[in-house]
mmCIF file of C-alpha atoms and ligand atoms in Angstrom:
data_model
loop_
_atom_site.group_PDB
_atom_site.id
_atom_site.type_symbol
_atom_site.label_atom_id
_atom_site.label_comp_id
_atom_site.label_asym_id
_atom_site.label_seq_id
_atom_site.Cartn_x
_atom_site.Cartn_y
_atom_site.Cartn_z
ATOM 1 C CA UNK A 1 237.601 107.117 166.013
ATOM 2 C CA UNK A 2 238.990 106.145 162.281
ATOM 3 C CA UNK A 3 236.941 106.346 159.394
ATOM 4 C CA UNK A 4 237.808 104.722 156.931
ATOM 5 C CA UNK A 5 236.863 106.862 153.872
ATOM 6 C CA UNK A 6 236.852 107.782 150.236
ATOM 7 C CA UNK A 7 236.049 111.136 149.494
ATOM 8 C CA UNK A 8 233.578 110.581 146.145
ATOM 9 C CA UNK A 9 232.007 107.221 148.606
ATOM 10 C CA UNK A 10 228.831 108.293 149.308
ATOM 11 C CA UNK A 11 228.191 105.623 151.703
ATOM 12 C CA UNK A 12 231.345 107.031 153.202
ATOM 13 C CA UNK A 13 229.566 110.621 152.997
ATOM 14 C CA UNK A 14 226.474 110.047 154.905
ATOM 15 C CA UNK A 15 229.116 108.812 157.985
ATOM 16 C CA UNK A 16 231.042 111.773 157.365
ATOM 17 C CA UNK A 17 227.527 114.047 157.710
ATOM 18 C CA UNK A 18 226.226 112.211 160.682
ATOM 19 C CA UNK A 19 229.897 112.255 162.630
ATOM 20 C CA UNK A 20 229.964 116.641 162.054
ATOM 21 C CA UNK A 21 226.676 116.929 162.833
ATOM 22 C CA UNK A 22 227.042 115.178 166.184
ATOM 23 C CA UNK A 23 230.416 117.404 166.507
ATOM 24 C CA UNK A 24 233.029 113.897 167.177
ATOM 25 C CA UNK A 25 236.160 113.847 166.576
ATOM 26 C CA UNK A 26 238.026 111.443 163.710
ATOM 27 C CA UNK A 27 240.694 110.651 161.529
ATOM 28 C CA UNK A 28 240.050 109.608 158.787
ATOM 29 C CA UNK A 29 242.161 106.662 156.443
ATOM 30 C CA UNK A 30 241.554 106.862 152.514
ATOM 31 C CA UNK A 31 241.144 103.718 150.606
ATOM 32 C CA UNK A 32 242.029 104.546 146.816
ATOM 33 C CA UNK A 33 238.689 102.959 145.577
ATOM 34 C CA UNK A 34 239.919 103.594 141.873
ATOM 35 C CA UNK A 35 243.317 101.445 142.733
ATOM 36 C CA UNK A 36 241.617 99.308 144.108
ATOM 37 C CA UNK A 37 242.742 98.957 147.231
ATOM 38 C CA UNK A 38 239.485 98.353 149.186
ATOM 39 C CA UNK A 39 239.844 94.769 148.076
ATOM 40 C CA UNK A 40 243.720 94.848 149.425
ATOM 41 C CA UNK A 41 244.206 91.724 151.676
ATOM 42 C CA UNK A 42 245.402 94.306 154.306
ATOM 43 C CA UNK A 43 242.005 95.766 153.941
ATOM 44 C CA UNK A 44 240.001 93.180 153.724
ATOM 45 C CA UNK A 45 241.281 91.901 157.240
ATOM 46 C CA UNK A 46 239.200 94.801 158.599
ATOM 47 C CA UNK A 47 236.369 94.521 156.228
ATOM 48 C CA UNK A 48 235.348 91.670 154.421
ATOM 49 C CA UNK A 49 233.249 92.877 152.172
ATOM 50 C CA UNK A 50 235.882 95.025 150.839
ATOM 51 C CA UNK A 51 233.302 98.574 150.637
ATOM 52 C CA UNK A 52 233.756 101.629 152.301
ATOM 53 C CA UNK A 53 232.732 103.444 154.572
ATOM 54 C CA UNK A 54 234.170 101.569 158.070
ATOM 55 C CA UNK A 55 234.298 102.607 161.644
ATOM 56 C CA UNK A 56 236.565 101.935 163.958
ATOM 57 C CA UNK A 57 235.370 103.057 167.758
ATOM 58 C CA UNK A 58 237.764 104.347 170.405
ATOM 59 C CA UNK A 59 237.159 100.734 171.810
ATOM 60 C CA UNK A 60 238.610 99.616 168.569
ATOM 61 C CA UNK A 61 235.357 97.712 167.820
ATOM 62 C CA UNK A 62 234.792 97.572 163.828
ATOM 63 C CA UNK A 63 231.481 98.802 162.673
ATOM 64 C CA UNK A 64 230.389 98.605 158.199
ATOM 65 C CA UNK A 65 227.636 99.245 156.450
ATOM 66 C CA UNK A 66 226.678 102.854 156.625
ATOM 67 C CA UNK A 67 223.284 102.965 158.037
ATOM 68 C CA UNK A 68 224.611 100.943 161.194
ATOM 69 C CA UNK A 69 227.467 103.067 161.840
ATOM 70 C CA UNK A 70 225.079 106.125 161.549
ATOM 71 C CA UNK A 71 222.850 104.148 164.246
ATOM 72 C CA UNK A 72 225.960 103.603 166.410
ATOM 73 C CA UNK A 73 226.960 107.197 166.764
ATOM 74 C CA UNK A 74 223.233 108.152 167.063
ATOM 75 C CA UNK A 75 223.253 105.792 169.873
ATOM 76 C CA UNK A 76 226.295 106.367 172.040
ATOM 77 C CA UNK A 77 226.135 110.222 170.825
ATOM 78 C CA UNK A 78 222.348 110.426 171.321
ATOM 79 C CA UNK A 79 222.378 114.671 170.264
ATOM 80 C CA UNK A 80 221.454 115.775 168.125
ATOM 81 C CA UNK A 81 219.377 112.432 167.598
ATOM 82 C CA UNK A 82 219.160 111.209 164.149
ATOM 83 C CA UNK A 83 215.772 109.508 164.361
ATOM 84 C CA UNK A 84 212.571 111.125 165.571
ATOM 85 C CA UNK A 85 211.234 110.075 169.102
ATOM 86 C CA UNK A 86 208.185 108.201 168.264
ATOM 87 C CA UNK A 87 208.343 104.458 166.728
ATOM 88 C CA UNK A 88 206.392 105.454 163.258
ATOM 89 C CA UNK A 89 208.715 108.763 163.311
ATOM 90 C CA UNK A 90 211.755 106.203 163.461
ATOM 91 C CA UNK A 91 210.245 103.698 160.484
ATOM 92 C CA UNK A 92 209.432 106.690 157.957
ATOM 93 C CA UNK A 93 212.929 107.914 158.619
ATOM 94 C CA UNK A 94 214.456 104.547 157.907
ATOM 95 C CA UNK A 95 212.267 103.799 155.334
ATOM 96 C CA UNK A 96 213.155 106.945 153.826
ATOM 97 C CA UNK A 97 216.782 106.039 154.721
ATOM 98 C CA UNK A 98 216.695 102.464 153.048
ATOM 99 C CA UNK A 99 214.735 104.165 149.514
ATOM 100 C CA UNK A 100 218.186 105.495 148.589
ATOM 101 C CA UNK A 101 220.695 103.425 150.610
ATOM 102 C CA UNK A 102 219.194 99.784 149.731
ATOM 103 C CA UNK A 103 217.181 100.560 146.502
ATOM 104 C CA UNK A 104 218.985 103.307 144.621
ATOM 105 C CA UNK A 105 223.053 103.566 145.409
ATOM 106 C CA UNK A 106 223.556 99.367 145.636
ATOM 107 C CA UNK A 107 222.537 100.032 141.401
ATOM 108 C CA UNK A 108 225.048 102.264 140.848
ATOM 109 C CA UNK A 109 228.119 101.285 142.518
ATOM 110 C CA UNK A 110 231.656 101.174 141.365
ATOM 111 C CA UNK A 111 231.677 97.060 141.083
ATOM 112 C CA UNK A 112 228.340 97.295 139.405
ATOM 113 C CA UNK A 113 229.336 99.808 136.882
ATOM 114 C CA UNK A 114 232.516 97.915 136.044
ATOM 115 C CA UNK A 115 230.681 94.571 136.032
ATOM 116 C CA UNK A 116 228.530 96.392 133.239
ATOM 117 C CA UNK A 117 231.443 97.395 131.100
ATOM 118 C CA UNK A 118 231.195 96.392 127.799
ATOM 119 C CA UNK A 119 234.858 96.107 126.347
ATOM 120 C CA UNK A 120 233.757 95.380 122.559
ATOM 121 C CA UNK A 121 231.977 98.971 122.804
ATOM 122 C CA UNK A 122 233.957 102.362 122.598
ATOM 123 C CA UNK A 123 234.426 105.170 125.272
ATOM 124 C CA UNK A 124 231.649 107.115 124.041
ATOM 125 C CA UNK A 125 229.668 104.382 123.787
ATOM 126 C CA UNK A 126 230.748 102.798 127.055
ATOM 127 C CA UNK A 127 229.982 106.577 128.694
ATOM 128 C CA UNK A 128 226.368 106.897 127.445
ATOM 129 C CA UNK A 129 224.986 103.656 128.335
ATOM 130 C CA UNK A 130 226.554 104.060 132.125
ATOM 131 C CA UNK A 131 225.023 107.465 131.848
ATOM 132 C CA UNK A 132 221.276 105.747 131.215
ATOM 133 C CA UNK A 133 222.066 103.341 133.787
ATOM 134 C CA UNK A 134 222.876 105.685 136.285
ATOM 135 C CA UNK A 135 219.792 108.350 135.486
ATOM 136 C CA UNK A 136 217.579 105.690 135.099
ATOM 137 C CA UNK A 137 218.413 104.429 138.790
ATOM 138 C CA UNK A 138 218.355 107.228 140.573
ATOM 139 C CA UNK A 139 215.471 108.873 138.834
ATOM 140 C CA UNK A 140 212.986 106.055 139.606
ATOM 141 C CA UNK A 141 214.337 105.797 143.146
ATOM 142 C CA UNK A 142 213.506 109.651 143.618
ATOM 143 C CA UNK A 143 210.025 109.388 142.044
ATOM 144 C CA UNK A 144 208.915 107.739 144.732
ATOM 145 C CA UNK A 145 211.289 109.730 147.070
ATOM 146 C CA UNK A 146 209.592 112.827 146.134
ATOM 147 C CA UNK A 147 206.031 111.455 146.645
ATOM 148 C CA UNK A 148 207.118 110.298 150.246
ATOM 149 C CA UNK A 149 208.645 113.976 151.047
ATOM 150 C CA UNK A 150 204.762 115.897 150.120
ATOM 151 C CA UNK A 151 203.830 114.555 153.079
ATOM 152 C CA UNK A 152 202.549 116.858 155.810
ATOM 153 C CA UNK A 153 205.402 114.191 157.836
ATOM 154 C CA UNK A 154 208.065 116.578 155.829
ATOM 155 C CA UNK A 155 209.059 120.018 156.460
ATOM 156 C CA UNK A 156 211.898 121.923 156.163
ATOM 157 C CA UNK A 157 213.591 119.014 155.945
ATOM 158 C CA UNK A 158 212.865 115.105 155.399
ATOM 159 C CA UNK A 159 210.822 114.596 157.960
ATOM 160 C CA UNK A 160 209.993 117.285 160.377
ATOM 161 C CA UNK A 161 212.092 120.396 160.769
ATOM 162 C CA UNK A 162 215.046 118.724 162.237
ATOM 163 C CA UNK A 163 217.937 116.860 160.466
ATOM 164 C CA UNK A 164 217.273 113.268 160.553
ATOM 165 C CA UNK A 165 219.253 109.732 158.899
ATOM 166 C CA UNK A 166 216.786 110.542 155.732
ATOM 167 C CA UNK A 167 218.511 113.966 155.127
ATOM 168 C CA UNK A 168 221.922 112.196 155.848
ATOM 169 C CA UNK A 169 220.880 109.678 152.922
ATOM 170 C CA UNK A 170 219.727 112.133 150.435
ATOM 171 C CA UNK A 171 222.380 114.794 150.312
ATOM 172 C CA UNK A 172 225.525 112.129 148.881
ATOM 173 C CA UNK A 173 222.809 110.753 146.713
ATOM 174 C CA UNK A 174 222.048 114.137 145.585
ATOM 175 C CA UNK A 175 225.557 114.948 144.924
ATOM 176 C CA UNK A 176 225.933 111.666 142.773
ATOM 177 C CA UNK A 177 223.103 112.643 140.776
ATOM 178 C CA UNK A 178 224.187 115.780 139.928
ATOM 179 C CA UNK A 179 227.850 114.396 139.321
ATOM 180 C CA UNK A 180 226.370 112.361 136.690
ATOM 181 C CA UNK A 181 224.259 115.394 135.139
ATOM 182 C CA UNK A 182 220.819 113.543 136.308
ATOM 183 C CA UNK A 183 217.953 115.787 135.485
ATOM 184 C CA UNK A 184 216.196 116.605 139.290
ATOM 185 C CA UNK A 185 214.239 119.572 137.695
ATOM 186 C CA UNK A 186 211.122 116.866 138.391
ATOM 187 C CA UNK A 187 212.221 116.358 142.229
ATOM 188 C CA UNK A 188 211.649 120.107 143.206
ATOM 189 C CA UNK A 189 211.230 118.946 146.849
ATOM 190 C CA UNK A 190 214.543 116.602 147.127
ATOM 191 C CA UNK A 191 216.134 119.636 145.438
ATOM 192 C CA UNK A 192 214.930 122.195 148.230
ATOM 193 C CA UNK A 193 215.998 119.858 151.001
ATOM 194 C CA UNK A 194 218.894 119.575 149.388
ATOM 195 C CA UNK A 195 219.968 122.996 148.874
ATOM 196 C CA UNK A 196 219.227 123.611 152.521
ATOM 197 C CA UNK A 197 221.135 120.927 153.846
ATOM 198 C CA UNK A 198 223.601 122.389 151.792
ATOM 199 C CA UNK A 199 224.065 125.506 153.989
ATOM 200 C CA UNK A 200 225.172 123.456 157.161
ATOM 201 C CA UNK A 201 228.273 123.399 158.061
ATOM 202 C CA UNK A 202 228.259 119.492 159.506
ATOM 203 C CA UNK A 203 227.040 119.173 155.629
ATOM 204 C CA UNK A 204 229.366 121.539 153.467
ATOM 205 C CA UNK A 205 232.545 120.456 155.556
ATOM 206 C CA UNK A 206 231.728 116.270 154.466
ATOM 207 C CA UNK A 207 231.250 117.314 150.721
ATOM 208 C CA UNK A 208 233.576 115.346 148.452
ATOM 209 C CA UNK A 209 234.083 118.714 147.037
ATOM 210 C CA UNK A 210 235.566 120.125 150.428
HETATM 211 N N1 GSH B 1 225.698 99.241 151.852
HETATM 212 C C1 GSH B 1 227.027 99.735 152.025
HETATM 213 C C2 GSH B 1 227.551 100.193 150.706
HETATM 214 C C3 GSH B 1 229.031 100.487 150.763
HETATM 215 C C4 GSH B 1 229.542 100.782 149.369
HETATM 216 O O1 GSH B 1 228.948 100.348 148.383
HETATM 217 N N2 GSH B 1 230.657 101.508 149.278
HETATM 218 C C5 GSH B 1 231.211 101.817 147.999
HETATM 219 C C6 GSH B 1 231.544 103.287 147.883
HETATM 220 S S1 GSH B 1 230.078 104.264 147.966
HETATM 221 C C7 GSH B 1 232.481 101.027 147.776
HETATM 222 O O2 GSH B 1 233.259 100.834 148.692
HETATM 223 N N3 GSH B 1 232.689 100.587 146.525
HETATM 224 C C8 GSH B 1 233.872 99.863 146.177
HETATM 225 C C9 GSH B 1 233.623 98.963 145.019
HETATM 226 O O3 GSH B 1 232.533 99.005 144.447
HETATM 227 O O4 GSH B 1 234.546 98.217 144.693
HETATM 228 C C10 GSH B 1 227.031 100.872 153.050
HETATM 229 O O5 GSH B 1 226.003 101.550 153.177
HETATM 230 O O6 GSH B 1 228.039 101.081 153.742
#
């Protein structure tokens, strides 16, 4: 399989998480998001929408959007599953899933923040008020994030005590928050789950960091 792949994408990190935890085997093609290059005509022959992350199979079929790629391999590479086993198991975890990868990240992407730029306003300026932007996002989005995971549904991790999409969502948005300095001291769940995600391998080896 080819992914294509940007390291800081964190759409492009939850594939990267769900592909090690499920142990296959990829390559992986880097589109230089900060050239510019995802919107390349050579890459938008493969992906319209000109985003990262996107799959293509061993049967050379093209797969986007994150959540349906993570489906795909959870699908033909059914262990460890991604979703629970029972149907309102499934919804909470893709409801859980969607929170940050419909309602949070889609704020605070790359073509957002530069449609935001403000040329009459300086650096500094310019830096703060994408700093707000980005906070403000991702600490509303976790609010209710946090509410969701003191469930009895949670445990040692999103839901239940087995890795699941949710997890696979959280941990890149995690990562962006603290790239950005967000304060998560109010999110002391997300942070927990976070941290112990942290410790897997399948995890540590997709960082952006790694
Ligand atoms: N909903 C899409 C989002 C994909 C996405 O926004 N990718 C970002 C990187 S995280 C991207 O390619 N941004 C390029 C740009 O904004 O020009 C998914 O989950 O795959």
């Amino acid at each position: 399989m080819i992914l294509y792949d940007y390291p800081r994408s964190s759409a492009a990190y939850r594939v990267r998480i769900a592909l090690n935890v499920k142990a296959i085997a990829y390559e992986t093609r880097t589109i230089a998001l900060l050239d510019n290059e995802q919107q390349s005509a050579t890459y938008k022959t493969l992906n319209p929408q000109g985003l990262v992350p996107l799959l293509v199979t061993d049967e050379h079929h093209t797969i986007n959007q994150s959540l349906s790629i993570c489906e795909y391999l959870d699908e033909a590479f059914p262990n460890p599953p991604l979703l629970p086993e029972d149907i309102s198991g499934r919804a909470r975890v893709r409801s859980l899933s969607q929170m940050i990868a419909c309602d949070i990240h889609p704020l605070n992407n790359l073509r957002v923040l530069n449609f935001l730029k403000d040329e009459k306003r300086d650096n500094d300026k310019q830096r703060q008020s994408q700093q707000q932007w980005y906070s403000y996002w991702i600490q509303e989005g976790f609010s209710a994030f946090e509410t969701h995971l003191q469930s009895s549904l949670s445990g040692d991790f999103c839901h239940g005590d087995s890795i699941s999409l949710a997890d696979i969502c959280l941990v890149p948005q995690v990562y962006n928050a603290r790239r950005f300095s967000v304060d998560l001291s109010p999110f002391p769940e997300i942070v927990r789950i976070a941290n112990q995600c942290a410790e897997i391998e399948a995890f540590a080896q997709a960082n952006p960091d790694a």
